[in-house]
Amino acid sequence: MALKLIIGNKNYSSWSFRPWIAMKVAGIAFEETVISLDAENFKAHVGSVSGTGKVPVLIDNDVQVWESLAILEYLAEKFPNAGLWPADTAARAHARGVANEMHTGFLPLRRLLPMNMWRPVIKRELTPEAAVNVARIEAIWNDCRARFGQKANKAGPFLFGRFGAADAMYAPVVARLHTYAVAVGAGARAYMDAMMALPAWREWHDAAVKEPWILAADEVDWPTVLKA
């Protein structure tokens, strides 16, 4: 029986994006079910399989895993050859650290710049708190790339060379910084470009912009809905 991934709107659901892009890039087969976050039957549909009543949820026969980071950990154990975490102990510990920091932090940035795939690239001014978040994210990316991403035998454009769970955790941030034209340094921009060049990214984006659902809370230009 194929793995099943229940996700929210591709245009808005940053938490859903994380395990989805990880599985796509890793070549892990799965069936997806998309349900709008404002659907009348959302709680009834999701609540029976998710401890929090939220998405994403991964279903593997009688195993049900919710929360993006928990799903990534489950996948890493089930598919060790996918390399979702670095093989090196020090790199793996660091990857888990920055992934968890993303999981629990950066609330000012998240609230100011909701993920919105169809919005045109238009600058939004950062609050001081969000600017601190951006600076920290840039520092994380540059540090990971310098310390782990450029090792001769594992060099690649992502945080630890090849795409992995840590990159999946930061994928929605890449979307946010791009959509709202946040100024970043050359290193961060190169990382963002590598992420957005992934075929999986394009697949998600192309599906997102075709969705019919509009969530006012995630449209910063409301009541205007801007679509590229």
mmCIF file with all atom_site columns, C-alpha atoms in Angstrom:
data_model
loop_
_atom_site.group_PDB
_atom_site.id
_atom_site.type_symbol
_atom_site.label_atom_id
_atom_site.label_alt_id
_atom_site.label_comp_id
_atom_site.label_asym_id
_atom_site.label_entity_id
_atom_site.label_seq_id
_atom_site.pdbx_PDB_ins_code
_atom_site.Cartn_x
_atom_site.Cartn_y
_atom_site.Cartn_z
_atom_site.occupancy
_atom_site.B_iso_or_equiv
_atom_site.pdbx_formal_charge
_atom_site.auth_seq_id
_atom_site.auth_comp_id
_atom_site.auth_asym_id
_atom_site.auth_atom_id
_atom_site.pdbx_PDB_model_num
ATOM 1   C CA . MET A 1 1   ? 0.000   0.000  0.000   1.00 0.00 ? 1   MET A CA 1
ATOM 2   C CA . ALA A 1 2   ? 1.421   3.384  -1.047  1.00 0.00 ? 2   ALA A CA 1
ATOM 3   C CA . LEU A 1 3   ? 2.205   6.074  1.465   1.00 0.00 ? 3   LEU A CA 1
ATOM 4   C CA . LYS A 1 4   ? -0.492  8.726  1.682   1.00 0.00 ? 4   LYS A CA 1
ATOM 5   C CA . LEU A 1 5   ? 0.137   12.379 2.435   1.00 0.00 ? 5   LEU A CA 1
ATOM 6   C CA . ILE A 1 6   ? -2.747  14.640 3.390   1.00 0.00 ? 6   ILE A CA 1
ATOM 7   C CA . ILE A 1 7   ? -1.907  18.286 2.817   1.00 0.00 ? 7   ILE A CA 1
ATOM 8   C CA . GLY A 1 8   ? -3.558  21.714 2.841   1.00 0.00 ? 8   GLY A CA 1
ATOM 9   C CA . ASN A 1 9   ? -3.695  24.336 0.115   1.00 0.00 ? 9   ASN A CA 1
ATOM 10  C CA . LYS A 1 10  ? -0.520  24.313 -1.938  1.00 0.00 ? 10  LYS A CA 1
ATOM 11  C CA . ASN A 1 11  ? -0.723  28.079 -2.265  1.00 0.00 ? 11  ASN A CA 1
ATOM 12  C CA . TYR A 1 12  ? -0.675  28.706 1.478   1.00 0.00 ? 12  TYR A CA 1
ATOM 13  C CA . SER A 1 13  ? 0.209   25.620 3.531   1.00 0.00 ? 13  SER A CA 1
ATOM 14  C CA . SER A 1 14  ? 3.874   25.973 4.397   1.00 0.00 ? 14  SER A CA 1
ATOM 15  C CA . TRP A 1 15  ? 3.810   23.018 6.771   1.00 0.00 ? 15  TRP A CA 1
ATOM 16  C CA . SER A 1 16  ? 2.417   20.775 4.035   1.00 0.00 ? 16  SER A CA 1
ATOM 17  C CA . PHE A 1 17  ? 5.098   21.914 1.593   1.00 0.00 ? 17  PHE A CA 1
ATOM 18  C CA . ARG A 1 18  ? 7.924   20.591 3.765   1.00 0.00 ? 18  ARG A CA 1
ATOM 19  C CA . PRO A 1 19  ? 7.337   16.816 3.697   1.00 0.00 ? 19  PRO A CA 1
ATOM 20  C CA . TRP A 1 20  ? 5.886   16.995 0.191   1.00 0.00 ? 20  TRP A CA 1
ATOM 21  C CA . ILE A 1 21  ? 9.011   18.494 -1.380  1.00 0.00 ? 21  ILE A CA 1
ATOM 22  C CA . ALA A 1 22  ? 11.260  16.200 0.663   1.00 0.00 ? 22  ALA A CA 1
ATOM 23  C CA . MET A 1 23  ? 9.467   13.123 -0.646  1.00 0.00 ? 23  MET A CA 1
ATOM 24  C CA . LYS A 1 24  ? 9.406   14.389 -4.216  1.00 0.00 ? 24  LYS A CA 1
ATOM 25  C CA . VAL A 1 25  ? 13.113  15.222 -4.335  1.00 0.00 ? 25  VAL A CA 1
ATOM 26  C CA . ALA A 1 26  ? 14.025  11.945 -2.610  1.00 0.00 ? 26  ALA A CA 1
ATOM 27  C CA . GLY A 1 27  ? 11.928  9.940  -5.062  1.00 0.00 ? 27  GLY A CA 1
ATOM 28  C CA . ILE A 1 28  ? 9.671   8.474  -2.348  1.00 0.00 ? 28  ILE A CA 1
ATOM 29  C CA . ALA A 1 29  ? 6.375   7.456  -3.939  1.00 0.00 ? 29  ALA A CA 1
ATOM 30  C CA . PHE A 1 30  ? 3.157   8.607  -2.308  1.00 0.00 ? 30  PHE A CA 1
ATOM 31  C CA . GLU A 1 31  ? -0.467  9.472  -2.954  1.00 0.00 ? 31  GLU A CA 1
ATOM 32  C CA . GLU A 1 32  ? -1.553  12.979 -2.017  1.00 0.00 ? 32  GLU A CA 1
ATOM 33  C CA . THR A 1 33  ? -4.863  14.343 -0.830  1.00 0.00 ? 33  THR A CA 1
ATOM 34  C CA . VAL A 1 34  ? -5.305  18.116 -0.866  1.00 0.00 ? 34  VAL A CA 1
ATOM 35  C CA . ILE A 1 35  ? -7.962  19.668 1.340   1.00 0.00 ? 35  ILE A CA 1
ATOM 36  C CA . SER A 1 36  ? -8.435  23.404 1.748   1.00 0.00 ? 36  SER A CA 1
ATOM 37  C CA . LEU A 1 37  ? -7.641  24.714 5.203   1.00 0.00 ? 37  LEU A CA 1
ATOM 38  C CA . ASP A 1 38  ? -11.025 26.447 5.301   1.00 0.00 ? 38  ASP A CA 1
ATOM 39  C CA . ALA A 1 39  ? -13.067 23.481 4.059   1.00 0.00 ? 39  ALA A CA 1
ATOM 40  C CA . GLU A 1 40  ? -16.218 22.818 6.085   1.00 0.00 ? 40  GLU A CA 1
ATOM 41  C CA . ASN A 1 41  ? -15.279 19.155 6.482   1.00 0.00 ? 41  ASN A CA 1
ATOM 42  C CA . PHE A 1 42  ? -11.607 19.849 7.266   1.00 0.00 ? 42  PHE A CA 1
ATOM 43  C CA . LYS A 1 43  ? -11.715 18.842 10.935  1.00 0.00 ? 43  LYS A CA 1
ATOM 44  C CA . ALA A 1 44  ? -13.886 15.820 10.245  1.00 0.00 ? 44  ALA A CA 1
ATOM 45  C CA . HIS A 1 45  ? -11.581 14.641 7.467   1.00 0.00 ? 45  HIS A CA 1
ATOM 46  C CA . VAL A 1 46  ? -8.269  15.316 9.182   1.00 0.00 ? 46  VAL A CA 1
ATOM 47  C CA . GLY A 1 47  ? -9.145  14.896 12.849  1.00 0.00 ? 47  GLY A CA 1
ATOM 48  C CA . SER A 1 48  ? -9.504  11.130 12.634  1.00 0.00 ? 48  SER A CA 1
ATOM 49  C CA . VAL A 1 49  ? -5.889  10.686 11.489  1.00 0.00 ? 49  VAL A CA 1
ATOM 50  C CA . SER A 1 50  ? -4.076  13.683 13.020  1.00 0.00 ? 50  SER A CA 1
ATOM 51  C CA . GLY A 1 51  ? -3.473  14.135 16.715  1.00 0.00 ? 51  GLY A CA 1
ATOM 52  C CA . THR A 1 52  ? -3.652  17.916 16.307  1.00 0.00 ? 52  THR A CA 1
ATOM 53  C CA . GLY A 1 53  ? -6.413  17.963 13.718  1.00 0.00 ? 53  GLY A CA 1
ATOM 54  C CA . LYS A 1 54  ? -4.011  19.742 11.361  1.00 0.00 ? 54  LYS A CA 1
ATOM 55  C CA . VAL A 1 55  ? -2.084  18.950 8.196   1.00 0.00 ? 55  VAL A CA 1
ATOM 56  C CA . PRO A 1 56  ? 0.189   17.521 6.992   1.00 0.00 ? 56  PRO A CA 1
ATOM 57  C CA . VAL A 1 57  ? -0.454  13.902 7.911   1.00 0.00 ? 57  VAL A CA 1
ATOM 58  C CA . LEU A 1 58  ? 1.468   10.919 6.586   1.00 0.00 ? 58  LEU A CA 1
ATOM 59  C CA . ILE A 1 59  ? -0.343  7.575  6.548   1.00 0.00 ? 59  ILE A CA 1
ATOM 60  C CA . ASP A 1 60  ? 1.639   4.365  6.178   1.00 0.00 ? 60  ASP A CA 1
ATOM 61  C CA . ASN A 1 61  ? -0.833  1.496  6.589   1.00 0.00 ? 61  ASN A CA 1
ATOM 62  C CA . ASP A 1 62  ? -1.737  1.644  10.289  1.00 0.00 ? 62  ASP A CA 1
ATOM 63  C CA . VAL A 1 63  ? 0.918   4.278  11.102  1.00 0.00 ? 63  VAL A CA 1
ATOM 64  C CA . GLN A 1 64  ? -0.218  7.895  11.176  1.00 0.00 ? 64  GLN A CA 1
ATOM 65  C CA . VAL A 1 65  ? 2.344   10.669 11.583  1.00 0.00 ? 65  VAL A CA 1
ATOM 66  C CA . TRP A 1 66  ? 1.506   14.364 11.900  1.00 0.00 ? 66  TRP A CA 1
ATOM 67  C CA . GLU A 1 67  ? 3.756   17.420 12.212  1.00 0.00 ? 67  GLU A CA 1
ATOM 68  C CA . SER A 1 68  ? 6.177   18.135 9.363   1.00 0.00 ? 68  SER A CA 1
ATOM 69  C CA . LEU A 1 69  ? 9.392   17.444 11.241  1.00 0.00 ? 69  LEU A CA 1
ATOM 70  C CA . ALA A 1 70  ? 8.062   14.179 12.704  1.00 0.00 ? 70  ALA A CA 1
ATOM 71  C CA . ILE A 1 71  ? 7.113   13.067 9.197   1.00 0.00 ? 71  ILE A CA 1
ATOM 72  C CA . LEU A 1 72  ? 10.617  13.829 7.952   1.00 0.00 ? 72  LEU A CA 1
ATOM 73  C CA . GLU A 1 73  ? 12.127  11.831 10.807  1.00 0.00 ? 73  GLU A CA 1
ATOM 74  C CA . TYR A 1 74  ? 9.827   8.894  10.050  1.00 0.00 ? 74  TYR A CA 1
ATOM 75  C CA . LEU A 1 75  ? 10.749  8.994  6.371   1.00 0.00 ? 75  LEU A CA 1
ATOM 76  C CA . ALA A 1 76  ? 14.457  9.153  7.185   1.00 0.00 ? 76  ALA A CA 1
ATOM 77  C CA . GLU A 1 77  ? 14.128  5.954  9.227   1.00 0.00 ? 77  GLU A CA 1
ATOM 78  C CA . LYS A 1 78  ? 11.956  4.153  6.695   1.00 0.00 ? 78  LYS A CA 1
ATOM 79  C CA . PHE A 1 79  ? 14.051  5.184  3.688   1.00 0.00 ? 79  PHE A CA 1
ATOM 80  C CA . PRO A 1 80  ? 17.655  5.463  4.946   1.00 0.00 ? 80  PRO A CA 1
ATOM 81  C CA . ASN A 1 81  ? 19.045  5.470  1.405   1.00 0.00 ? 81  ASN A CA 1
ATOM 82  C CA . ALA A 1 82  ? 17.146  8.667  0.665   1.00 0.00 ? 82  ALA A CA 1
ATOM 83  C CA . GLY A 1 83  ? 19.762  10.557 2.683   1.00 0.00 ? 83  GLY A CA 1
ATOM 84  C CA . LEU A 1 84  ? 17.331  12.998 4.262   1.00 0.00 ? 84  LEU A CA 1
ATOM 85  C CA . TRP A 1 85  ? 19.855  13.602 7.057   1.00 0.00 ? 85  TRP A CA 1
ATOM 86  C CA . PRO A 1 86  ? 23.626  13.831 6.473   1.00 0.00 ? 86  PRO A CA 1
ATOM 87  C CA . ALA A 1 87  ? 25.595  10.655 7.080   1.00 0.00 ? 87  ALA A CA 1
ATOM 88  C CA . ASP A 1 88  ? 28.302  12.460 9.033   1.00 0.00 ? 88  ASP A CA 1
ATOM 89  C CA . THR A 1 89  ? 27.491  12.636 12.751  1.00 0.00 ? 89  THR A CA 1
ATOM 90  C CA . ALA A 1 90  ? 28.465  16.276 13.229  1.00 0.00 ? 90  ALA A CA 1
ATOM 91  C CA . ALA A 1 91  ? 26.666  17.407 10.092  1.00 0.00 ? 91  ALA A CA 1
ATOM 92  C CA . ARG A 1 92  ? 23.571  15.403 11.026  1.00 0.00 ? 92  ARG A CA 1
ATOM 93  C CA . ALA A 1 93  ? 23.445  16.949 14.491  1.00 0.00 ? 93  ALA A CA 1
ATOM 94  C CA . HIS A 1 94  ? 23.769  20.411 12.991  1.00 0.00 ? 94  HIS A CA 1
ATOM 95  C CA . ALA A 1 95  ? 21.090  19.683 10.398  1.00 0.00 ? 95  ALA A CA 1
ATOM 96  C CA . ARG A 1 96  ? 18.680  18.584 13.108  1.00 0.00 ? 96  ARG A CA 1
ATOM 97  C CA . GLY A 1 97  ? 19.490  21.700 15.114  1.00 0.00 ? 97  GLY A CA 1
ATOM 98  C CA . VAL A 1 98  ? 18.719  24.137 12.303  1.00 0.00 ? 98  VAL A CA 1
ATOM 99  C CA . ALA A 1 99  ? 15.641  22.149 11.269  1.00 0.00 ? 99  ALA A CA 1
ATOM 100 C CA . ASN A 1 100 ? 14.273  22.336 14.800  1.00 0.00 ? 100 ASN A CA 1
ATOM 101 C CA . GLU A 1 101 ? 15.069  26.041 14.970  1.00 0.00 ? 101 GLU A CA 1
ATOM 102 C CA . MET A 1 102 ? 12.907  26.523 11.888  1.00 0.00 ? 102 MET A CA 1
ATOM 103 C CA . HIS A 1 103 ? 10.178  24.344 13.358  1.00 0.00 ? 103 HIS A CA 1
ATOM 104 C CA . THR A 1 104 ? 9.846   26.402 16.522  1.00 0.00 ? 104 THR A CA 1
ATOM 105 C CA . GLY A 1 105 ? 11.044  29.881 15.580  1.00 0.00 ? 105 GLY A CA 1
ATOM 106 C CA . PHE A 1 106 ? 10.831  32.901 13.296  1.00 0.00 ? 106 PHE A CA 1
ATOM 107 C CA . LEU A 1 107 ? 7.233   33.737 14.211  1.00 0.00 ? 107 LEU A CA 1
ATOM 108 C CA . PRO A 1 108 ? 7.472   37.469 13.346  1.00 0.00 ? 108 PRO A CA 1
ATOM 109 C CA . LEU A 1 109 ? 8.611   36.585 9.822   1.00 0.00 ? 109 LEU A CA 1
ATOM 110 C CA . ARG A 1 110 ? 5.961   33.909 9.398   1.00 0.00 ? 110 ARG A CA 1
ATOM 111 C CA . ARG A 1 111 ? 3.177   36.230 10.498  1.00 0.00 ? 111 ARG A CA 1
ATOM 112 C CA . LEU A 1 112 ? 4.314   39.178 8.400   1.00 0.00 ? 112 LEU A CA 1
ATOM 113 C CA . LEU A 1 113 ? 5.036   37.186 5.241   1.00 0.00 ? 113 LEU A CA 1
ATOM 114 C CA . PRO A 1 114 ? 2.587   34.292 4.870   1.00 0.00 ? 114 PRO A CA 1
ATOM 115 C CA . MET A 1 115 ? 3.391   31.790 2.135   1.00 0.00 ? 115 MET A CA 1
ATOM 116 C CA . ASN A 1 116 ? 1.516   32.795 -0.994  1.00 0.00 ? 116 ASN A CA 1
ATOM 117 C CA . MET A 1 117 ? 2.715   31.174 -4.203  1.00 0.00 ? 117 MET A CA 1
ATOM 118 C CA . TRP A 1 118 ? 0.523   33.098 -6.618  1.00 0.00 ? 118 TRP A CA 1
ATOM 119 C CA . ARG A 1 119 ? 1.245   36.606 -5.350  1.00 0.00 ? 119 ARG A CA 1
ATOM 120 C CA . PRO A 1 120 ? 3.471   38.680 -7.671  1.00 0.00 ? 120 PRO A CA 1
ATOM 121 C CA . VAL A 1 121 ? 6.927   39.499 -6.396  1.00 0.00 ? 121 VAL A CA 1
ATOM 122 C CA . ILE A 1 122 ? 6.293   42.795 -4.620  1.00 0.00 ? 122 ILE A CA 1
ATOM 123 C CA . LYS A 1 123 ? 8.372   44.145 -1.764  1.00 0.00 ? 123 LYS A CA 1
ATOM 124 C CA . ARG A 1 124 ? 6.899   44.264 1.725   1.00 0.00 ? 124 ARG A CA 1
ATOM 125 C CA . GLU A 1 125 ? 8.753   46.214 4.362   1.00 0.00 ? 125 GLU A CA 1
ATOM 126 C CA . LEU A 1 126 ? 10.027  44.163 7.277   1.00 0.00 ? 126 LEU A CA 1
ATOM 127 C CA . THR A 1 127 ? 9.289   44.928 10.887  1.00 0.00 ? 127 THR A CA 1
ATOM 128 C CA . PRO A 1 128 ? 12.379  45.121 13.109  1.00 0.00 ? 128 PRO A CA 1
ATOM 129 C CA . GLU A 1 129 ? 11.510  41.702 14.551  1.00 0.00 ? 129 GLU A CA 1
ATOM 130 C CA . ALA A 1 130 ? 11.124  40.123 11.110  1.00 0.00 ? 130 ALA A CA 1
ATOM 131 C CA . ALA A 1 131 ? 14.414  41.683 10.000  1.00 0.00 ? 131 ALA A CA 1
ATOM 132 C CA . VAL A 1 132 ? 16.143  39.965 12.923  1.00 0.00 ? 132 VAL A CA 1
ATOM 133 C CA . ASN A 1 133 ? 14.615  36.682 11.744  1.00 0.00 ? 133 ASN A CA 1
ATOM 134 C CA . VAL A 1 134 ? 15.894  37.200 8.209   1.00 0.00 ? 134 VAL A CA 1
ATOM 135 C CA . ALA A 1 135 ? 19.394  37.965 9.461   1.00 0.00 ? 135 ALA A CA 1
ATOM 136 C CA . ARG A 1 136 ? 19.412  34.779 11.520  1.00 0.00 ? 136 ARG A CA 1
ATOM 137 C CA . ILE A 1 137 ? 18.130  32.694 8.610   1.00 0.00 ? 137 ILE A CA 1
ATOM 138 C CA . GLU A 1 138 ? 20.818  34.091 6.332   1.00 0.00 ? 138 GLU A CA 1
ATOM 139 C CA . ALA A 1 139 ? 23.445  33.314 8.957   1.00 0.00 ? 139 ALA A CA 1
ATOM 140 C CA . ILE A 1 140 ? 22.198  29.731 9.207   1.00 0.00 ? 140 ILE A CA 1
ATOM 141 C CA . TRP A 1 141 ? 22.243  29.228 5.463   1.00 0.00 ? 141 TRP A CA 1
ATOM 142 C CA . ASN A 1 142 ? 25.676  30.757 4.964   1.00 0.00 ? 142 ASN A CA 1
ATOM 143 C CA . ASP A 1 143 ? 27.168  28.845 7.876   1.00 0.00 ? 143 ASP A CA 1
ATOM 144 C CA . CYS A 1 144 ? 25.761  25.501 6.736   1.00 0.00 ? 144 CYS A CA 1
ATOM 145 C CA . ARG A 1 145 ? 26.888  26.080 3.161   1.00 0.00 ? 145 ARG A CA 1
ATOM 146 C CA . ALA A 1 146 ? 30.397  27.071 4.253   1.00 0.00 ? 146 ALA A CA 1
ATOM 147 C CA . ARG A 1 147 ? 30.902  24.311 6.829   1.00 0.00 ? 147 ARG A CA 1
ATOM 148 C CA . PHE A 1 148 ? 29.048  21.393 5.273   1.00 0.00 ? 148 PHE A CA 1
ATOM 149 C CA . GLY A 1 149 ? 27.699  22.162 1.809   1.00 0.00 ? 149 GLY A CA 1
ATOM 150 C CA . GLN A 1 150 ? 31.020  22.561 0.040   1.00 0.00 ? 150 GLN A CA 1
ATOM 151 C CA . LYS A 1 151 ? 32.843  19.449 1.216   1.00 0.00 ? 151 LYS A CA 1
ATOM 152 C CA . ALA A 1 152 ? 34.706  18.035 -1.775  1.00 0.00 ? 152 ALA A CA 1
ATOM 153 C CA . ASN A 1 153 ? 33.027  14.624 -1.865  1.00 0.00 ? 153 ASN A CA 1
ATOM 154 C CA . LYS A 1 154 ? 29.532  15.914 -1.084  1.00 0.00 ? 154 LYS A CA 1
ATOM 155 C CA . ALA A 1 155 ? 29.490  19.396 -2.569  1.00 0.00 ? 155 ALA A CA 1
ATOM 156 C CA . GLY A 1 156 ? 26.164  20.700 -3.776  1.00 0.00 ? 156 GLY A CA 1
ATOM 157 C CA . PRO A 1 157 ? 23.998  23.818 -3.765  1.00 0.00 ? 157 PRO A CA 1
ATOM 158 C CA . PHE A 1 158 ? 22.026  22.962 -0.623  1.00 0.00 ? 158 PHE A CA 1
ATOM 159 C CA . LEU A 1 159 ? 22.685  23.383 3.087   1.00 0.00 ? 159 LEU A CA 1
ATOM 160 C CA . PHE A 1 160 ? 24.557  20.096 3.460   1.00 0.00 ? 160 PHE A CA 1
ATOM 161 C CA . GLY A 1 161 ? 25.459  19.532 -0.172  1.00 0.00 ? 161 GLY A CA 1
ATOM 162 C CA . ARG A 1 162 ? 22.589  17.412 -1.434  1.00 0.00 ? 162 ARG A CA 1
ATOM 163 C CA . PHE A 1 163 ? 18.973  18.298 -0.738  1.00 0.00 ? 163 PHE A CA 1
ATOM 164 C CA . GLY A 1 164 ? 17.740  16.933 2.587   1.00 0.00 ? 164 GLY A CA 1
ATOM 165 C CA . ALA A 1 165 ? 15.329  17.359 5.466   1.00 0.00 ? 165 ALA A CA 1
ATOM 166 C CA . ALA A 1 166 ? 16.868  20.635 6.633   1.00 0.00 ? 166 ALA A CA 1
ATOM 167 C CA . ASP A 1 167 ? 16.338  22.137 3.180   1.00 0.00 ? 167 ASP A CA 1
ATOM 168 C CA . ALA A 1 168 ? 12.737  20.918 3.184   1.00 0.00 ? 168 ALA A CA 1
ATOM 169 C CA . MET A 1 169 ? 12.167  22.720 6.480   1.00 0.00 ? 169 MET A CA 1
ATOM 170 C CA . TYR A 1 170 ? 13.418  25.999 4.990   1.00 0.00 ? 170 TYR A CA 1
ATOM 171 C CA . ALA A 1 171 ? 11.664  25.669 1.619   1.00 0.00 ? 171 ALA A CA 1
ATOM 172 C CA . PRO A 1 172 ? 8.645   27.803 2.652   1.00 0.00 ? 172 PRO A CA 1
ATOM 173 C CA . VAL A 1 173 ? 10.995  30.518 3.905   1.00 0.00 ? 173 VAL A CA 1
ATOM 174 C CA . VAL A 1 174 ? 12.603  30.598 0.475   1.00 0.00 ? 174 VAL A CA 1
ATOM 175 C CA . ALA A 1 175 ? 9.122   31.133 -0.998  1.00 0.00 ? 175 ALA A CA 1
ATOM 176 C CA . ARG A 1 176 ? 8.380   33.919 1.476   1.00 0.00 ? 176 ARG A CA 1
ATOM 177 C CA . LEU A 1 177 ? 11.635  35.806 0.921   1.00 0.00 ? 177 LEU A CA 1
ATOM 178 C CA . HIS A 1 178 ? 11.168  35.558 -2.835  1.00 0.00 ? 178 HIS A CA 1
ATOM 179 C CA . THR A 1 179 ? 7.487   36.563 -2.936  1.00 0.00 ? 179 THR A CA 1
ATOM 180 C CA . TYR A 1 180 ? 7.955   39.634 -0.765  1.00 0.00 ? 180 TYR A CA 1
ATOM 181 C CA . ALA A 1 181 ? 11.224  40.686 -2.432  1.00 0.00 ? 181 ALA A CA 1
ATOM 182 C CA . VAL A 1 182 ? 13.220  40.561 0.794   1.00 0.00 ? 182 VAL A CA 1
ATOM 183 C CA . ALA A 1 183 ? 16.778  41.752 0.226   1.00 0.00 ? 183 ALA A CA 1
ATOM 184 C CA . VAL A 1 184 ? 19.357  39.061 0.993   1.00 0.00 ? 184 VAL A CA 1
ATOM 185 C CA . GLY A 1 185 ? 23.039  38.565 0.299   1.00 0.00 ? 185 GLY A CA 1
ATOM 186 C CA . ALA A 1 186 ? 24.520  36.743 -2.670  1.00 0.00 ? 186 ALA A CA 1
ATOM 187 C CA . GLY A 1 187 ? 24.967  33.488 -0.750  1.00 0.00 ? 187 GLY A CA 1
ATOM 188 C CA . ALA A 1 188 ? 21.359  33.351 0.378   1.00 0.00 ? 188 ALA A CA 1
ATOM 189 C CA . ARG A 1 189 ? 20.132  34.317 -3.078  1.00 0.00 ? 189 ARG A CA 1
ATOM 190 C CA . ALA A 1 190 ? 22.144  31.501 -4.684  1.00 0.00 ? 190 ALA A CA 1
ATOM 191 C CA . TYR A 1 191 ? 20.622  29.033 -2.222  1.00 0.00 ? 191 TYR A CA 1
ATOM 192 C CA . MET A 1 192 ? 17.125  30.323 -2.971  1.00 0.00 ? 192 MET A CA 1
ATOM 193 C CA . ASP A 1 193 ? 17.724  30.043 -6.712  1.00 0.00 ? 193 ASP A CA 1
ATOM 194 C CA . ALA A 1 194 ? 18.888  26.435 -6.327  1.00 0.00 ? 194 ALA A CA 1
ATOM 195 C CA . MET A 1 195 ? 15.775  25.602 -4.325  1.00 0.00 ? 195 MET A CA 1
ATOM 196 C CA . MET A 1 196 ? 13.410  27.231 -6.796  1.00 0.00 ? 196 MET A CA 1
ATOM 197 C CA . ALA A 1 197 ? 15.123  25.471 -9.719  1.00 0.00 ? 197 ALA A CA 1
ATOM 198 C CA . LEU A 1 198 ? 14.088  22.055 -8.406  1.00 0.00 ? 198 LEU A CA 1
ATOM 199 C CA . PRO A 1 199 ? 11.504  20.297 -10.618 1.00 0.00 ? 199 PRO A CA 1
ATOM 200 C CA . ALA A 1 200 ? 9.587   19.475 -7.431  1.00 0.00 ? 200 ALA A CA 1
ATOM 201 C CA . TRP A 1 201 ? 9.374   23.177 -6.603  1.00 0.00 ? 201 TRP A CA 1
ATOM 202 C CA . ARG A 1 202 ? 7.951   23.935 -10.032 1.00 0.00 ? 202 ARG A CA 1
ATOM 203 C CA . GLU A 1 203 ? 5.439   21.099 -9.732  1.00 0.00 ? 203 GLU A CA 1
ATOM 204 C CA . TRP A 1 204 ? 4.154   22.441 -6.400  1.00 0.00 ? 204 TRP A CA 1
ATOM 205 C CA . HIS A 1 205 ? 4.101   26.034 -7.647  1.00 0.00 ? 205 HIS A CA 1
ATOM 206 C CA . ASP A 1 206 ? 2.229   25.188 -10.842 1.00 0.00 ? 206 ASP A CA 1
ATOM 207 C CA . ALA A 1 207 ? -0.428  23.320 -8.885  1.00 0.00 ? 207 ALA A CA 1
ATOM 208 C CA . ALA A 1 208 ? -0.665  26.089 -6.273  1.00 0.00 ? 208 ALA A CA 1
ATOM 209 C CA . VAL A 1 209 ? -1.440  28.864 -8.740  1.00 0.00 ? 209 VAL A CA 1
ATOM 210 C CA . LYS A 1 210 ? -4.315  26.833 -10.208 1.00 0.00 ? 210 LYS A CA 1
ATOM 211 C CA . GLU A 1 211 ? -6.109  26.294 -6.896  1.00 0.00 ? 211 GLU A CA 1
ATOM 212 C CA . PRO A 1 212 ? -9.584  27.855 -6.517  1.00 0.00 ? 212 PRO A CA 1
ATOM 213 C CA . TRP A 1 213 ? -9.435  28.567 -2.792  1.00 0.00 ? 213 TRP A CA 1
ATOM 214 C CA . ILE A 1 214 ? -8.685  32.028 -1.390  1.00 0.00 ? 214 ILE A CA 1
ATOM 215 C CA . LEU A 1 215 ? -7.789  32.494 2.283   1.00 0.00 ? 215 LEU A CA 1
ATOM 216 C CA . ALA A 1 216 ? -8.119  36.130 3.271   1.00 0.00 ? 216 ALA A CA 1
ATOM 217 C CA . ALA A 1 217 ? -5.858  35.732 6.300   1.00 0.00 ? 217 ALA A CA 1
ATOM 218 C CA . ASP A 1 218 ? -2.934  34.840 4.026   1.00 0.00 ? 218 ASP A CA 1
ATOM 219 C CA . GLU A 1 219 ? -3.531  37.606 1.478   1.00 0.00 ? 219 GLU A CA 1
ATOM 220 C CA . VAL A 1 220 ? -1.556  40.586 2.756   1.00 0.00 ? 220 VAL A CA 1
ATOM 221 C CA . ASP A 1 221 ? -3.098  42.859 0.113   1.00 0.00 ? 221 ASP A CA 1
ATOM 222 C CA . TRP A 1 222 ? -6.664  41.951 1.119   1.00 0.00 ? 222 TRP A CA 1
ATOM 223 C CA . PRO A 1 223 ? -9.340  42.705 -0.019  1.00 0.00 ? 223 PRO A CA 1
ATOM 224 C CA . THR A 1 224 ? -7.322  42.750 -3.210  1.00 0.00 ? 224 THR A CA 1
ATOM 225 C CA . VAL A 1 225 ? -6.016  39.329 -4.269  1.00 0.00 ? 225 VAL A CA 1
ATOM 226 C CA . LEU A 1 226 ? -2.921  39.755 -6.400  1.00 0.00 ? 226 LEU A CA 1
ATOM 227 C CA . LYS A 1 227 ? -2.025  36.942 -8.765  1.00 0.00 ? 227 LYS A CA 1
ATOM 228 C CA . ALA A 1 228 ? 1.048   36.886 -10.976 1.00 0.00 ? 228 ALA A CA 1
#
